[in-house]
Structure formats: C-alpha cells, structure tokens
PDB file of C-alpha atoms in Angstrom:
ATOM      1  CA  UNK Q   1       0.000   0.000   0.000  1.00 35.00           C
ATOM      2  CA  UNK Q   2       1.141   3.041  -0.718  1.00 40.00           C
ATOM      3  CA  UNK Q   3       0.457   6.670   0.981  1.00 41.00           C
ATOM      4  CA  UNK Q   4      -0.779   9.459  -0.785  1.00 35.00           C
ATOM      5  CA  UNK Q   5       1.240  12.912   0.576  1.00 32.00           C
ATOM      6  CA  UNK Q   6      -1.671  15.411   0.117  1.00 31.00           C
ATOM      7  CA  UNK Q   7      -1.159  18.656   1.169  1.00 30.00           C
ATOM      8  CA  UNK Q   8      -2.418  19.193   5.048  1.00 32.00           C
ATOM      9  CA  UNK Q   9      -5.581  20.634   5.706  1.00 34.00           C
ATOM     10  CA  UNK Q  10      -9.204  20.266   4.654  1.00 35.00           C
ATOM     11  CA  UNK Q  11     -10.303  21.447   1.707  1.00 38.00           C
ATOM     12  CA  UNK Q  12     -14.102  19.676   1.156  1.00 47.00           C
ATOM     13  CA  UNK Q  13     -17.539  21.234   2.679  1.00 52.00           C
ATOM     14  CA  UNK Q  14     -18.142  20.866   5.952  1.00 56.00           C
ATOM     15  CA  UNK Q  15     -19.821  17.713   6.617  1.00 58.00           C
ATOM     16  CA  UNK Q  16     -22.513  19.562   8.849  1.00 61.00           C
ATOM     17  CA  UNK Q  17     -23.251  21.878   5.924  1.00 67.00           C
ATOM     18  CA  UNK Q  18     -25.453  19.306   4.144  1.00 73.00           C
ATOM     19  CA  UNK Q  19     -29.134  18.487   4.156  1.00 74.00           C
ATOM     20  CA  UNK Q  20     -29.217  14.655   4.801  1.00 74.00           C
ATOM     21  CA  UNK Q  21     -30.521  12.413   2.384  1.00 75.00           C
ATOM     22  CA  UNK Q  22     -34.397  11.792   1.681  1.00 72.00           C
ATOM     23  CA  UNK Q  23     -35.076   8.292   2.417  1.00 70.00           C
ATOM     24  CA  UNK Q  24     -33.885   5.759   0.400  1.00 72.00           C
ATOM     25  CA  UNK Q  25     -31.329   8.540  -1.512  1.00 86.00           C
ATOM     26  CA  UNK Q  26     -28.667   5.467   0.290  1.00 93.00           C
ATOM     27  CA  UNK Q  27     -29.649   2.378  -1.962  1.00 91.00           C
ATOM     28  CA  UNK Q  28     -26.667  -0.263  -1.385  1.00 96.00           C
ATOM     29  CA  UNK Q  29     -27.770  -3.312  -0.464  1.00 96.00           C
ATOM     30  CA  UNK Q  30     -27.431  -4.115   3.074  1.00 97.00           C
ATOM     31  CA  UNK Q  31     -25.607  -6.998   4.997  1.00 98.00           C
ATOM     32  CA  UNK Q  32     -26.947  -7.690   8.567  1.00 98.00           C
ATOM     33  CA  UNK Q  33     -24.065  -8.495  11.396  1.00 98.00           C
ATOM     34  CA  UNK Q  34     -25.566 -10.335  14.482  1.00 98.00           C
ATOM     35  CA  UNK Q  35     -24.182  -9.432  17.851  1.00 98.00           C
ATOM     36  CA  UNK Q  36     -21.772 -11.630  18.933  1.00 98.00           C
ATOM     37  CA  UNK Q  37     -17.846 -11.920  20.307  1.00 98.00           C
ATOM     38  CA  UNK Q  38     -15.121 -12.718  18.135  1.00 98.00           C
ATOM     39  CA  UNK Q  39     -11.108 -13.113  18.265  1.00 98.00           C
ATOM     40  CA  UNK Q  40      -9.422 -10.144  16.416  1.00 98.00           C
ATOM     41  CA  UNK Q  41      -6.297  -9.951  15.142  1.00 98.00           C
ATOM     42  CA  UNK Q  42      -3.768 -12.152  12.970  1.00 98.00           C
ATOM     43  CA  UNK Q  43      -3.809 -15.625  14.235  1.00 97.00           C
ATOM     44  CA  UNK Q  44      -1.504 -16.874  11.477  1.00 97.00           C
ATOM     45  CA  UNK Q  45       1.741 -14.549  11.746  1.00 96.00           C
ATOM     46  CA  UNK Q  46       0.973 -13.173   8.351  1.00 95.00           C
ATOM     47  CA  UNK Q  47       1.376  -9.364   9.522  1.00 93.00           C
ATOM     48  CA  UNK Q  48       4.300  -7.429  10.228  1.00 92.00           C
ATOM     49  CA  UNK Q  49       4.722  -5.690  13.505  1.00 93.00           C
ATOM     50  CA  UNK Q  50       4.587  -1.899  12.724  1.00 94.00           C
ATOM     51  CA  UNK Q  51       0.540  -2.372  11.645  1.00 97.00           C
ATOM     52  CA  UNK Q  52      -0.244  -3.844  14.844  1.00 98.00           C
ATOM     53  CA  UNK Q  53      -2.333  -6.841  14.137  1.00 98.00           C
ATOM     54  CA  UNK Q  54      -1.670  -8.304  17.469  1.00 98.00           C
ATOM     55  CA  UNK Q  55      -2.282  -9.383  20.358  1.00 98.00           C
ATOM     56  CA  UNK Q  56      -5.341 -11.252  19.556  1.00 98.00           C
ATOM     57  CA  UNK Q  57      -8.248 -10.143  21.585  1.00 98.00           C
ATOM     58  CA  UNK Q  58     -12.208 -11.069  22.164  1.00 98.00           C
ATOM     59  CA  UNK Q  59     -14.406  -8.184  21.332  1.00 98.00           C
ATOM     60  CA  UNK Q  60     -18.088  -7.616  21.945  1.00 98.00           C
ATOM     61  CA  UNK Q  61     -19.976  -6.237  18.691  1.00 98.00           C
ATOM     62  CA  UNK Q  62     -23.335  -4.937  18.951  1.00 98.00           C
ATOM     63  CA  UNK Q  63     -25.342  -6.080  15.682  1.00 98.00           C
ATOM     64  CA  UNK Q  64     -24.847  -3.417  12.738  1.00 98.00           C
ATOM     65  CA  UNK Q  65     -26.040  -3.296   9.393  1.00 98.00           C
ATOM     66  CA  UNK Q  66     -23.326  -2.644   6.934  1.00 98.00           C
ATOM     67  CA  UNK Q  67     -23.814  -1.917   2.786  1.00 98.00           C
ATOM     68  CA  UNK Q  68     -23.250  -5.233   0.519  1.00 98.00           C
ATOM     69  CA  UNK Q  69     -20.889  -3.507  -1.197  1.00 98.00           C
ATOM     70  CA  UNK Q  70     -18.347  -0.301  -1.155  1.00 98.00           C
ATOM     71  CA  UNK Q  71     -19.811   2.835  -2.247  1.00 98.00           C
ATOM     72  CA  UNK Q  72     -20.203   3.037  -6.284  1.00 98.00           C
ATOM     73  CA  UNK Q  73     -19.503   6.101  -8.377  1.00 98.00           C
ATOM     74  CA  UNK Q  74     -23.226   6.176  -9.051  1.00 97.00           C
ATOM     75  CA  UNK Q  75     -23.890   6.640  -5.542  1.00 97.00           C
ATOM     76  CA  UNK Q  76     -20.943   9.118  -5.060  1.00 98.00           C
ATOM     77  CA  UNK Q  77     -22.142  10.795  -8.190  1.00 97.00           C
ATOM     78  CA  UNK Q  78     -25.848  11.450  -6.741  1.00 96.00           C
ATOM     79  CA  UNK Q  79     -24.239  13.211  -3.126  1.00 97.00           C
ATOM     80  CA  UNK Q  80     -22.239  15.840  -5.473  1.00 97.00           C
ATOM     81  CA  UNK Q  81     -25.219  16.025  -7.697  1.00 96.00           C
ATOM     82  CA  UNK Q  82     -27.726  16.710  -4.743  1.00 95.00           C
ATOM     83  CA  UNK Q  83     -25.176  18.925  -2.602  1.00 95.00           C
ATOM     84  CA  UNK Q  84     -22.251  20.170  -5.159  1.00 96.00           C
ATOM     85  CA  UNK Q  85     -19.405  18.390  -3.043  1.00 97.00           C
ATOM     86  CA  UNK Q  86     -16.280  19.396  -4.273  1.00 98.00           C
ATOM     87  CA  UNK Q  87     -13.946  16.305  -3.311  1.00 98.00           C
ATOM     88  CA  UNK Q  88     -10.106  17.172  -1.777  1.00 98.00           C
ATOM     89  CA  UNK Q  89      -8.695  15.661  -5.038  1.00 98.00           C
ATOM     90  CA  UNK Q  90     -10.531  18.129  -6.816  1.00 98.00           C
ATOM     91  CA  UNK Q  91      -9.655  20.878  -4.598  1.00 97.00           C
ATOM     92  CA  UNK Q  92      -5.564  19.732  -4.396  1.00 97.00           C
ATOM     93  CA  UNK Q  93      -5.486  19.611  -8.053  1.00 98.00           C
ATOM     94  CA  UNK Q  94      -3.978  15.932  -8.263  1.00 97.00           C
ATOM     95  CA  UNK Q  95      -4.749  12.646  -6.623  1.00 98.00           C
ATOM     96  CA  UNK Q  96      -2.475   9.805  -6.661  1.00 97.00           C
ATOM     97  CA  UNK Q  97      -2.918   6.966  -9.619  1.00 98.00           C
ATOM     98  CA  UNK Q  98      -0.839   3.918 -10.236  1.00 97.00           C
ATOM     99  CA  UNK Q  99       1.477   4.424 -13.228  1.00 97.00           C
ATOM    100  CA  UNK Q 100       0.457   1.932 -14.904  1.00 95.00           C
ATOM    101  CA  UNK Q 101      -3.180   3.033 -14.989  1.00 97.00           C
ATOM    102  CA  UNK Q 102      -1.968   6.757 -16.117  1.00 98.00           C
ATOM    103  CA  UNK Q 103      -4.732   7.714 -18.671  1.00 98.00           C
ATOM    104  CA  UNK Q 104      -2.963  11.501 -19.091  1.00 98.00           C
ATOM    105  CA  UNK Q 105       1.259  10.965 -19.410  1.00 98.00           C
ATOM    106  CA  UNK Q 106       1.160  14.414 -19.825  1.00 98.00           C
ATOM    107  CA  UNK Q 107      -0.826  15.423 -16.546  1.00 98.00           C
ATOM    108  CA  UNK Q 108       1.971  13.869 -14.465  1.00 98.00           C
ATOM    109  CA  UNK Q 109       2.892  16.244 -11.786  1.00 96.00           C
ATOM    110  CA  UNK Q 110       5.436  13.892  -9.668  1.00 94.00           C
ATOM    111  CA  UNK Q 111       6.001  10.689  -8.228  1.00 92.00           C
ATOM    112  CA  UNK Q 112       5.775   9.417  -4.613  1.00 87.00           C
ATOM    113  CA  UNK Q 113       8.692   9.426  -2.155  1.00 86.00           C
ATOM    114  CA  UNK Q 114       9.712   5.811  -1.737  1.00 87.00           C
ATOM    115  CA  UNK Q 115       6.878   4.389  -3.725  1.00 91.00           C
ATOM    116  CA  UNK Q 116       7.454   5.304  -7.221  1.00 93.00           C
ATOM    117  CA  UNK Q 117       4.729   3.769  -8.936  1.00 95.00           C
ATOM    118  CA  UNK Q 118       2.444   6.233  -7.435  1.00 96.00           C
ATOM    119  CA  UNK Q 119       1.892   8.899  -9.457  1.00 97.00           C
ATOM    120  CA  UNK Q 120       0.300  12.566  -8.556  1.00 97.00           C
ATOM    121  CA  UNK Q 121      -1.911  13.068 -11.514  1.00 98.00           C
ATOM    122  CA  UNK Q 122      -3.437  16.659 -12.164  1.00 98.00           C
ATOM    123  CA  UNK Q 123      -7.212  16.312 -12.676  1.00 98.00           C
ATOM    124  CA  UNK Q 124      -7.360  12.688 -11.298  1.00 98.00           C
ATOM    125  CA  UNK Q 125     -10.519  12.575  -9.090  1.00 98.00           C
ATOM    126  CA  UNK Q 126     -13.370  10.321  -8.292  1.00 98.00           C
ATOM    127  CA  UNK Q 127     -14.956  10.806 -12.200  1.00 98.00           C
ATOM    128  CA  UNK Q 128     -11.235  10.551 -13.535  1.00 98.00           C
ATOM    129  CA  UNK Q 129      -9.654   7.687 -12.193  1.00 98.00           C
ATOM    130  CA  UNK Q 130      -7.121   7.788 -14.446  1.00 98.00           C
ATOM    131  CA  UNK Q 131      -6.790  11.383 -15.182  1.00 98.00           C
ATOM    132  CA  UNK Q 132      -8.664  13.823 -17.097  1.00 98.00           C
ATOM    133  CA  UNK Q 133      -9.558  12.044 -20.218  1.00 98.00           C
ATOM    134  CA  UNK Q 134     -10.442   8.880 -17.902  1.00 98.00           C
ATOM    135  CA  UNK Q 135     -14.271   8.171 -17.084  1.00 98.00           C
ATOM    136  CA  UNK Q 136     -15.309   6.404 -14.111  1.00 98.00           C
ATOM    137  CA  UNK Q 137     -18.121   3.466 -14.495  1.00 98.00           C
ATOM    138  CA  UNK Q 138     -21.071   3.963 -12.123  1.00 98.00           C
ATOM    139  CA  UNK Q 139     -20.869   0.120 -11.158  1.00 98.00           C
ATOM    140  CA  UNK Q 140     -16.825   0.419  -9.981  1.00 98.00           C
ATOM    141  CA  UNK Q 141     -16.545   1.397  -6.617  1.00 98.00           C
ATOM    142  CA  UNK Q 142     -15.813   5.425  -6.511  1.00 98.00           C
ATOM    143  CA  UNK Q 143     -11.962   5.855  -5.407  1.00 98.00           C
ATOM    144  CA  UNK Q 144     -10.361   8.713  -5.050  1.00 98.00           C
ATOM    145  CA  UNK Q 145     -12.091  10.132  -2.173  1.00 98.00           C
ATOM    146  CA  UNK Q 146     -10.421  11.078   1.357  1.00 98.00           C
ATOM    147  CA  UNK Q 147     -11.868  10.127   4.507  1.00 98.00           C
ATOM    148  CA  UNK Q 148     -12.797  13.364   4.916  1.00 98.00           C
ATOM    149  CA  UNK Q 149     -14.726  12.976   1.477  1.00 98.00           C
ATOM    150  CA  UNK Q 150     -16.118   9.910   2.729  1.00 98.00           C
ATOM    151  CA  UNK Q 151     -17.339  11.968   6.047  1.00 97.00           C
ATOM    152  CA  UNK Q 152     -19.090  14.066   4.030  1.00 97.00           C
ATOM    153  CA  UNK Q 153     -21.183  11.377   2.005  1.00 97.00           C
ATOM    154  CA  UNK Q 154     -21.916  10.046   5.829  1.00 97.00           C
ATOM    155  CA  UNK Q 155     -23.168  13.305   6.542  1.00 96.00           C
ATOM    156  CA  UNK Q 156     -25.672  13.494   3.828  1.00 96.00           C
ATOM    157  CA  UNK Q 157     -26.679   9.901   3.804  1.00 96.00           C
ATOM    158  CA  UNK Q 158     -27.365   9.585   7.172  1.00 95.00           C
ATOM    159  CA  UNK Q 159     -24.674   6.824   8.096  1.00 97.00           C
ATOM    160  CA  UNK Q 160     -21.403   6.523   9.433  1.00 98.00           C
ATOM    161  CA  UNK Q 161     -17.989   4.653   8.676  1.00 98.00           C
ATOM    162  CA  UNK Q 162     -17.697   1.170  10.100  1.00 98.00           C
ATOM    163  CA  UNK Q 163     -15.450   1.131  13.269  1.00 98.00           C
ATOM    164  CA  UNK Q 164     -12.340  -1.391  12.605  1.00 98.00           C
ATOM    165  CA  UNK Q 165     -13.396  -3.710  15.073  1.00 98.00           C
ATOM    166  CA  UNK Q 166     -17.264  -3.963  12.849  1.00 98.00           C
ATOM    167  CA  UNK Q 167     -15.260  -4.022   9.499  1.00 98.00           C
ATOM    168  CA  UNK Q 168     -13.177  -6.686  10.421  1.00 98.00           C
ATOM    169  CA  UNK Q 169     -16.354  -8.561  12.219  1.00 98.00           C
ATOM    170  CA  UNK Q 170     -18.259  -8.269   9.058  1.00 98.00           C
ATOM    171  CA  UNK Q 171     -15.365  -9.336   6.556  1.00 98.00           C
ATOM    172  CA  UNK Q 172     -15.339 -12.363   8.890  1.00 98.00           C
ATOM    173  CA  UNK Q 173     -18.671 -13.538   8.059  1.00 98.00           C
ATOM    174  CA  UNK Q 174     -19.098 -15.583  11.557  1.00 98.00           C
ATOM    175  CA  UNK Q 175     -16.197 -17.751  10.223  1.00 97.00           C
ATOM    176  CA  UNK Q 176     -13.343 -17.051  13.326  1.00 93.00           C
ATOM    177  CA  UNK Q 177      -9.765 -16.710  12.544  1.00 94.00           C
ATOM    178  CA  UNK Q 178      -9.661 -17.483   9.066  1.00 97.00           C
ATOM    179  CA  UNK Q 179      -7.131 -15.625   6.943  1.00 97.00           C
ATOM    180  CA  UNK Q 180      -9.440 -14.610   4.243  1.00 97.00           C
ATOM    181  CA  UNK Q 181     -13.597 -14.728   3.735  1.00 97.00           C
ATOM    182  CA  UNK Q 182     -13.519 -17.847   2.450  1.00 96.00           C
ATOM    183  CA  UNK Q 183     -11.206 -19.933   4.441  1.00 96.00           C
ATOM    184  CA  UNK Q 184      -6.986 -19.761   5.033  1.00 97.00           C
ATOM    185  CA  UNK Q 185      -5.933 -20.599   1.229  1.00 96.00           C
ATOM    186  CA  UNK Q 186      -5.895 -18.360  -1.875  1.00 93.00           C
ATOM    187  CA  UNK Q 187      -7.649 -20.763  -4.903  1.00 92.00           C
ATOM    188  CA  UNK Q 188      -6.047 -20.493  -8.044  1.00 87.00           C
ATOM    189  CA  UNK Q 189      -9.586 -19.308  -9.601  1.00 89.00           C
ATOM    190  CA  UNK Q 190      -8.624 -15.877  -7.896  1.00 90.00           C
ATOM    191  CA  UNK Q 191     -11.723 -15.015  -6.059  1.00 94.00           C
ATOM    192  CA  UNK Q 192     -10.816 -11.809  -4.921  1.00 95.00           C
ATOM    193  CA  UNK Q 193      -9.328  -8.879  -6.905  1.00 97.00           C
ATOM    194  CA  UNK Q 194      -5.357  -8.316  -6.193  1.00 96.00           C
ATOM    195  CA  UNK Q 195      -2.465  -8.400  -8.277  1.00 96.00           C
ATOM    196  CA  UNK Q 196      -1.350 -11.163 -11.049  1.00 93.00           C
ATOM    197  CA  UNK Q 197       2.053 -11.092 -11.848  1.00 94.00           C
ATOM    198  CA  UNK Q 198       5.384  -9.391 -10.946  1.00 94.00           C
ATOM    199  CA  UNK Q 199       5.040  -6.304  -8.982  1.00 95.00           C
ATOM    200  CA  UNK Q 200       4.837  -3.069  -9.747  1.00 95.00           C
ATOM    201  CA  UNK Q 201       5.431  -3.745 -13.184  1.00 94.00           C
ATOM    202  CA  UNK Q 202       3.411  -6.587 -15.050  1.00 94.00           C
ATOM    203  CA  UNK Q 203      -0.196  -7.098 -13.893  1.00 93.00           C
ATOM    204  CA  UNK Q 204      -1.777 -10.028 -16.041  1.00 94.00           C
ATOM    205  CA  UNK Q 205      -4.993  -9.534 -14.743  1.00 92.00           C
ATOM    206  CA  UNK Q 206      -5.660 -13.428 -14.310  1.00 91.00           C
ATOM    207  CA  UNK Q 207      -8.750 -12.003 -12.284  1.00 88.00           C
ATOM    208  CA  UNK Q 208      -9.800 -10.433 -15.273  1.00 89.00           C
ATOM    209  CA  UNK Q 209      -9.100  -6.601 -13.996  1.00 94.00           C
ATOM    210  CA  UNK Q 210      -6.036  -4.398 -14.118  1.00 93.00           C
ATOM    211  CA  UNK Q 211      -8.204  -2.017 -11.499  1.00 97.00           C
ATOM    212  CA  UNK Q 212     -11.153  -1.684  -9.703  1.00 98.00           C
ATOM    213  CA  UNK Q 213     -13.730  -4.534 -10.616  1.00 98.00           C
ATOM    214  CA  UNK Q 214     -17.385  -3.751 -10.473  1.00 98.00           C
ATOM    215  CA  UNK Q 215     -18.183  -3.614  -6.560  1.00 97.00           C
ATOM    216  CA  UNK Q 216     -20.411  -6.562  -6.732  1.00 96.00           C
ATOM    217  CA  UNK Q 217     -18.152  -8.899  -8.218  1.00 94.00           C
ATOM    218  CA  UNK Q 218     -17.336 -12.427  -6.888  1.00 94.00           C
ATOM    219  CA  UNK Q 219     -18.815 -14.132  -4.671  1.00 95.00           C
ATOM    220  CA  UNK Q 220     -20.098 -12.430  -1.171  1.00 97.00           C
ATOM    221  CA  UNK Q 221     -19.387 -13.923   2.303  1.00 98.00           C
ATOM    222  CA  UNK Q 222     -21.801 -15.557   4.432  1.00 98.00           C
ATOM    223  CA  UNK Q 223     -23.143 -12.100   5.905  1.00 98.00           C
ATOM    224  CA  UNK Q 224     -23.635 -11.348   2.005  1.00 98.00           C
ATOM    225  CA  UNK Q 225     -20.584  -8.685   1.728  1.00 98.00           C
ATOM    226  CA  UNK Q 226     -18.763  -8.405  -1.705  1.00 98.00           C
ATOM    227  CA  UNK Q 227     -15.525  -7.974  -1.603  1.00 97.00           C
ATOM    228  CA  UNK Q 228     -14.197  -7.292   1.761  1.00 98.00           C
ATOM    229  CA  UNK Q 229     -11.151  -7.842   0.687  1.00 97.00           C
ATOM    230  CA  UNK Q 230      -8.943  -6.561  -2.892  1.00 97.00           C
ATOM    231  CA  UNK Q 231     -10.660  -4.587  -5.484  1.00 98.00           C
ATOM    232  CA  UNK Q 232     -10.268  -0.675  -3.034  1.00 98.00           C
ATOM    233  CA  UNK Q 233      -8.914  -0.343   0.623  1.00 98.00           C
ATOM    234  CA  UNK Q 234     -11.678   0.838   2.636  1.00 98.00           C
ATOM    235  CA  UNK Q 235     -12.014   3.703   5.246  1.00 98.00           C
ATOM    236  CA  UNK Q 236     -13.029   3.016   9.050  1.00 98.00           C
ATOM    237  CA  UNK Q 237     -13.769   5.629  11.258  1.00 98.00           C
ATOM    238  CA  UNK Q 238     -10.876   4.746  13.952  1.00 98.00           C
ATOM    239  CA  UNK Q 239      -7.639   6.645  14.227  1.00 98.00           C
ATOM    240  CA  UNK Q 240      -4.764   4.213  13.879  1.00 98.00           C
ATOM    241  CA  UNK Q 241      -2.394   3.169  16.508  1.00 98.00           C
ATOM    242  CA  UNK Q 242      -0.434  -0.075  16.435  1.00 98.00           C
ATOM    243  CA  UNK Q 243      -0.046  -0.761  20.093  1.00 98.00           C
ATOM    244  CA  UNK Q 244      -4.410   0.151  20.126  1.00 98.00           C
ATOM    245  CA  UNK Q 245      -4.657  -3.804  19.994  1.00 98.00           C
ATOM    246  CA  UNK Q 246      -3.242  -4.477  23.907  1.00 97.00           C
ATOM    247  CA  UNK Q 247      -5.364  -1.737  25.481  1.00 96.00           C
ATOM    248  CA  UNK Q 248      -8.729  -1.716  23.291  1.00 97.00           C
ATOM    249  CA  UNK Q 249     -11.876  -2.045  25.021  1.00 98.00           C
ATOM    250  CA  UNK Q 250     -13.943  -5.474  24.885  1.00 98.00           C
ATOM    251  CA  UNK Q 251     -16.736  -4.317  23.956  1.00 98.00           C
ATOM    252  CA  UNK Q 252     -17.792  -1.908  20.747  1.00 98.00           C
ATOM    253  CA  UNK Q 253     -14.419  -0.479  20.684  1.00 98.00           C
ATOM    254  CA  UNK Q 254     -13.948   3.010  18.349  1.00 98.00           C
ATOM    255  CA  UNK Q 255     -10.292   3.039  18.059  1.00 98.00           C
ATOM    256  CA  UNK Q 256      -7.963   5.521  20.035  1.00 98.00           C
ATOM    257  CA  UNK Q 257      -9.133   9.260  21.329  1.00 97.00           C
ATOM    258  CA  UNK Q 258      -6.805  10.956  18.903  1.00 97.00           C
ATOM    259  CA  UNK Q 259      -4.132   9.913  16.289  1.00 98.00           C
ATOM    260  CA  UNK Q 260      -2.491  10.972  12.797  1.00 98.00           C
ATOM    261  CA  UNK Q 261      -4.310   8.599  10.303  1.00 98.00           C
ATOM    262  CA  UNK Q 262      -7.281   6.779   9.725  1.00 98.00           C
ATOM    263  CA  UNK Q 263      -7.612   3.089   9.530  1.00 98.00           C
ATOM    264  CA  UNK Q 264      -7.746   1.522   6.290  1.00 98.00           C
ATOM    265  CA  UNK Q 265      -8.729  -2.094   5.581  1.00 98.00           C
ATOM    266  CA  UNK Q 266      -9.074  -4.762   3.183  1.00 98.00           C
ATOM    267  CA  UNK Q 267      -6.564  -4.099   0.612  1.00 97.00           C
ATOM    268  CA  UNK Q 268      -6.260  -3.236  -3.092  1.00 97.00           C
ATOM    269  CA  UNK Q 269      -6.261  -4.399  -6.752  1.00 97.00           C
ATOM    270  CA  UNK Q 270      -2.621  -3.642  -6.320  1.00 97.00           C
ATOM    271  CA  UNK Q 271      -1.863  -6.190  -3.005  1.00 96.00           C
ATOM    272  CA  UNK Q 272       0.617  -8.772  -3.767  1.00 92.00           C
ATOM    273  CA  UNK Q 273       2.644 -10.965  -1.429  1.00 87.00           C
ATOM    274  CA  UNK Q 274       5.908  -9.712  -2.783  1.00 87.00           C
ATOM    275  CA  UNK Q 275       5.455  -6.225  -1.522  1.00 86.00           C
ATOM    276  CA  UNK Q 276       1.622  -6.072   0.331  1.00 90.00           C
ATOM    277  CA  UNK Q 277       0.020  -9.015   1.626  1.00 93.00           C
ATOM    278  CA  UNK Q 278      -2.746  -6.929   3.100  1.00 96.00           C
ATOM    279  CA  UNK Q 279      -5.425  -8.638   1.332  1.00 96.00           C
ATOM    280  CA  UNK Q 280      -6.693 -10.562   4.742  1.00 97.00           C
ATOM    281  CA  UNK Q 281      -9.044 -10.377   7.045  1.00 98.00           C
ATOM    282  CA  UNK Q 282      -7.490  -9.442  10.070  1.00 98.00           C
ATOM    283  CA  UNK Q 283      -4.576  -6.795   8.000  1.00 98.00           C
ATOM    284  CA  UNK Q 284      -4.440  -2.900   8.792  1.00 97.00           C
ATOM    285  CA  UNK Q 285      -3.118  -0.223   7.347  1.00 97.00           C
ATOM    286  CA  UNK Q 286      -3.584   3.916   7.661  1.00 98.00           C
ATOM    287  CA  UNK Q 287      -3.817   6.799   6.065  1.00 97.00           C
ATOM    288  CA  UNK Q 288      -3.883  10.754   6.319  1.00 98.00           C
ATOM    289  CA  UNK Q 289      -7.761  11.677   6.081  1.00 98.00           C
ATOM    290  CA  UNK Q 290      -7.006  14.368   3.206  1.00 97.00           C
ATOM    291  CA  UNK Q 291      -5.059  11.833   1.211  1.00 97.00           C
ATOM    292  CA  UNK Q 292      -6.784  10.131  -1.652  1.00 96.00           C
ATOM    293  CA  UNK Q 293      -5.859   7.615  -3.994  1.00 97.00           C
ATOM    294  CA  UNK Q 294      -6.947   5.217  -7.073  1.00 98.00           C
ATOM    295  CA  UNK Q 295      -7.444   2.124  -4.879  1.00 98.00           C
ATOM    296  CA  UNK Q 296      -8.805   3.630  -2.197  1.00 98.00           C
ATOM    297  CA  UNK Q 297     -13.204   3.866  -1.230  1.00 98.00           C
ATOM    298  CA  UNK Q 298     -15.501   2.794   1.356  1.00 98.00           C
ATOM    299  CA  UNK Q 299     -18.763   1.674   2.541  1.00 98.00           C
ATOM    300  CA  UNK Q 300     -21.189   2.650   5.265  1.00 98.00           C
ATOM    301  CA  UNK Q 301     -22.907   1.446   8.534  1.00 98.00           C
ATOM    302  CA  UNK Q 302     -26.148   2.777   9.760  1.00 96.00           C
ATOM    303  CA  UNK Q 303     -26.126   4.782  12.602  1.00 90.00           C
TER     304      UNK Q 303
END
C-alpha cells in the first residue's frame, strides 16, 4: 500500500453543511451483522509488527447493518449532484494513480517518495480515475475520495464509517480466525481482486481486472458482503495506533481518542505478497484523512 502525501488541511464542505438524504437517496444493499464476540487480530503470523495486528483479543460487537458492497460512483455521483461536493482531489489539483493506470502521461505532476509507482496526476478525481480524459463506471466502486470525502457522504446519507473492530467482524462472516472470507488458502480461480504477476510492473490480470472490478463482483461472504477484501482499501472511522490492539476495550471499541491517520482495511487491486500481503481479514493499514488515492473507497454502517 502506498500513501498518498496530500497537502495538510481540509479542503471539502463541511460535513454539517449538508441536508441529509431523503429516504432511500442510500440504496446499497445491506448486509446484517448479528451481535456476537469474536477473536481479532492475525492468528496466522501473516502481519508485520509496525501495523499492529496483534495481540489477539475477544471483542463484543453490537449487531450493525453494513452496505453489501463499497460505495459506487453512481452513488458518489448522486451526493455531489444533490449537494455540489467538491472532493479534496478536486480541490488539491492531483490525486495519486498507479502508473500503470496513467490515462494523461502528460498530466503527471510527480512521483511518490519511496513508492514510485504512485503517481500525482493533475485532474485525477473520483470521475477521472485515471486522469482527465479517464471516465469512471457507475458500477466500480468510486476511489479517489479522502476520509474526509467519505465523512461528508456520511453526513448526507445519514450513516457513518464502520469502526475497525465492525469491518473486520463483518469481513469475517461468523467464520473465526480465518485468513481470508472464504477460508486460510488463496484458490487459483482468484476469487478476490489483487495483483497477477510481478510487482509493480506486469499485472496479467488473471482475475480479469487491471483495477477496480465492479463492486459486486465475486462471490459475497456468508453475511452477504462483496468484496471485503482486494478490489479498493476501505475507510473506518478509527484513528490508527499499532499498540491500540493491547489496550482496546472489549466491547464496541472506536479506536484511540486521537491519532495521525485513519484506519484503512481490506486491501487493493494492487496487493501482492511480494510487496503487500494486506489482502486478509485481520490486516491494517492507515492513512492521512485528506489523502486520496486510485485504490482507495468505502462503505457505510447505519447509525
């Protein structure tokens, strides 16, 4: 995974500026979570220390309903319509797209520190994945949004982002411990969307995408969630600490009181074992809430 260096500050509306929703503006499908305790955390060593995916720990969920599937660009696309959001992307300039996936050479503004596959791309946003002259498809999930962005859809819609404890409870699907959705092994029909080939340069899209898929692609988990995992890292509302883990409360917990990033979970279209094996249930990663990138979206509990 890769971190987008946006500028500081927040550029968007104000969250509280917006008129919520009328009913049923939110139409994702929704995936009921039961209450119940579950063990958190890596319980196969796959992690690496600095993300803090241990200890393991029991934690207490209340039941939550969750959308099916991330936010799509259609449903992005009907907030700004309805409120004239102006994304942080949109309001930096730039937003970060992978370089292979560069629709606009020319709109190339720079490359990430340490991670130069990672592109800042003038005019990429969530309509222009790829830059510009790139259109988004309404059925992809909408990327390119901050969690500040993603705040603001909250806002209007009359939800929230999923804490990282209820993320990682409903990627589960009731099935403890597992390493993935489906079970601890990665079939060779690919049933998730990640990376094929050597990375950063030669994606063969075995999958059958060199992006984003369509957000309700392969097959959901037994709470009826697609894609928990690959296709767009998702945002949670927790700030991220990697030592939260041997202190978090056992029941319902929100992450710490204050912090420098924002959870992220799930993993990309661009997770591969030789450089991010993120692509698991119980992985975490962060981000700056003004940053936005090309792999990055979300989806939404109700309050």
């Amino acid at each position: 995974m890769s971190h987008c260096c946006s500028p500081s500050g927040s550029y968007g509306s104000s969250p509280d500026a917006f008129v919520p929703a009328a009913p049923g503006q939110h139409r994702l499908p929704q995936a009921s979570v039961p209450a119940q305790t579950f063990i958190m955390g890596d319980a196969h060593g796959d992690g690496v220390r600095p993300d803090g995916e241990t200890p393991l720990h029991e934690v207490a969920i209340s039941a939550f309903d969750i959308d099916a599937t991330t936010v799509t660009v259609a449903d992005f696309r009907a907030f700004v319509s309805a409120t004239g959001y102006r994304t942080e992307a949109e309001a930096f300039g730039w937003s970060a797209v992978f370089h292979l996936a560069v629709a606009d050479p020319d709109k190339v503004v720079g490359s990430m520190a340490g991670t130069p596959w990672w592109q800042g791309v003038s005019g990429a946003d969530w309509a222009h994945p790829g830059g510009p002259s790139s259109t988004a498809a309404d059925d992809h999930p909408v990327v390119h949004v901050s969690w500040n962005d993603a705040q603001a859809y909250c806002a209007w819609a009359g939800r929230r982002l999923p804490t990282e404890a209820e993320w990682e409870c409903a990627a589960r699907g009731g099935r403890p411990s597992l390493r993935y959705p489906w079970g601890d092994d990665l079939p060779a029909d690919w049933p998730c969307n990640i990376w094929q080939g050597t990375f950063p340069t030669d994606n063969t899209a075995a999958d059958g995408w060199v992006t984003t898929a369509p957000a309700k692609s392969y097959a959901p988990n037994d709470y009826g969630l697609y894609q928990p995992i690959g296709n767009v890292w998702e945002w949670c509302a927790d700030w991220f600490s990697p030592t939260y883990y041997a202190m978090s409360p056992a029941t319902d917990p929100r992450g710490p009181s204050l912090g420098a990033t924002r959870v992220i979970r799930g993993g990309s279209y661009l997770c591969h074992d030789s450089y991010c094996n993120r692509y698991r249930n119980a992985a975490r990663s962060a981000n700056t809430p003004d940053s936005s990138t090309a792999n990055t979206g979300f989806r939404t509990v109700a309050r």
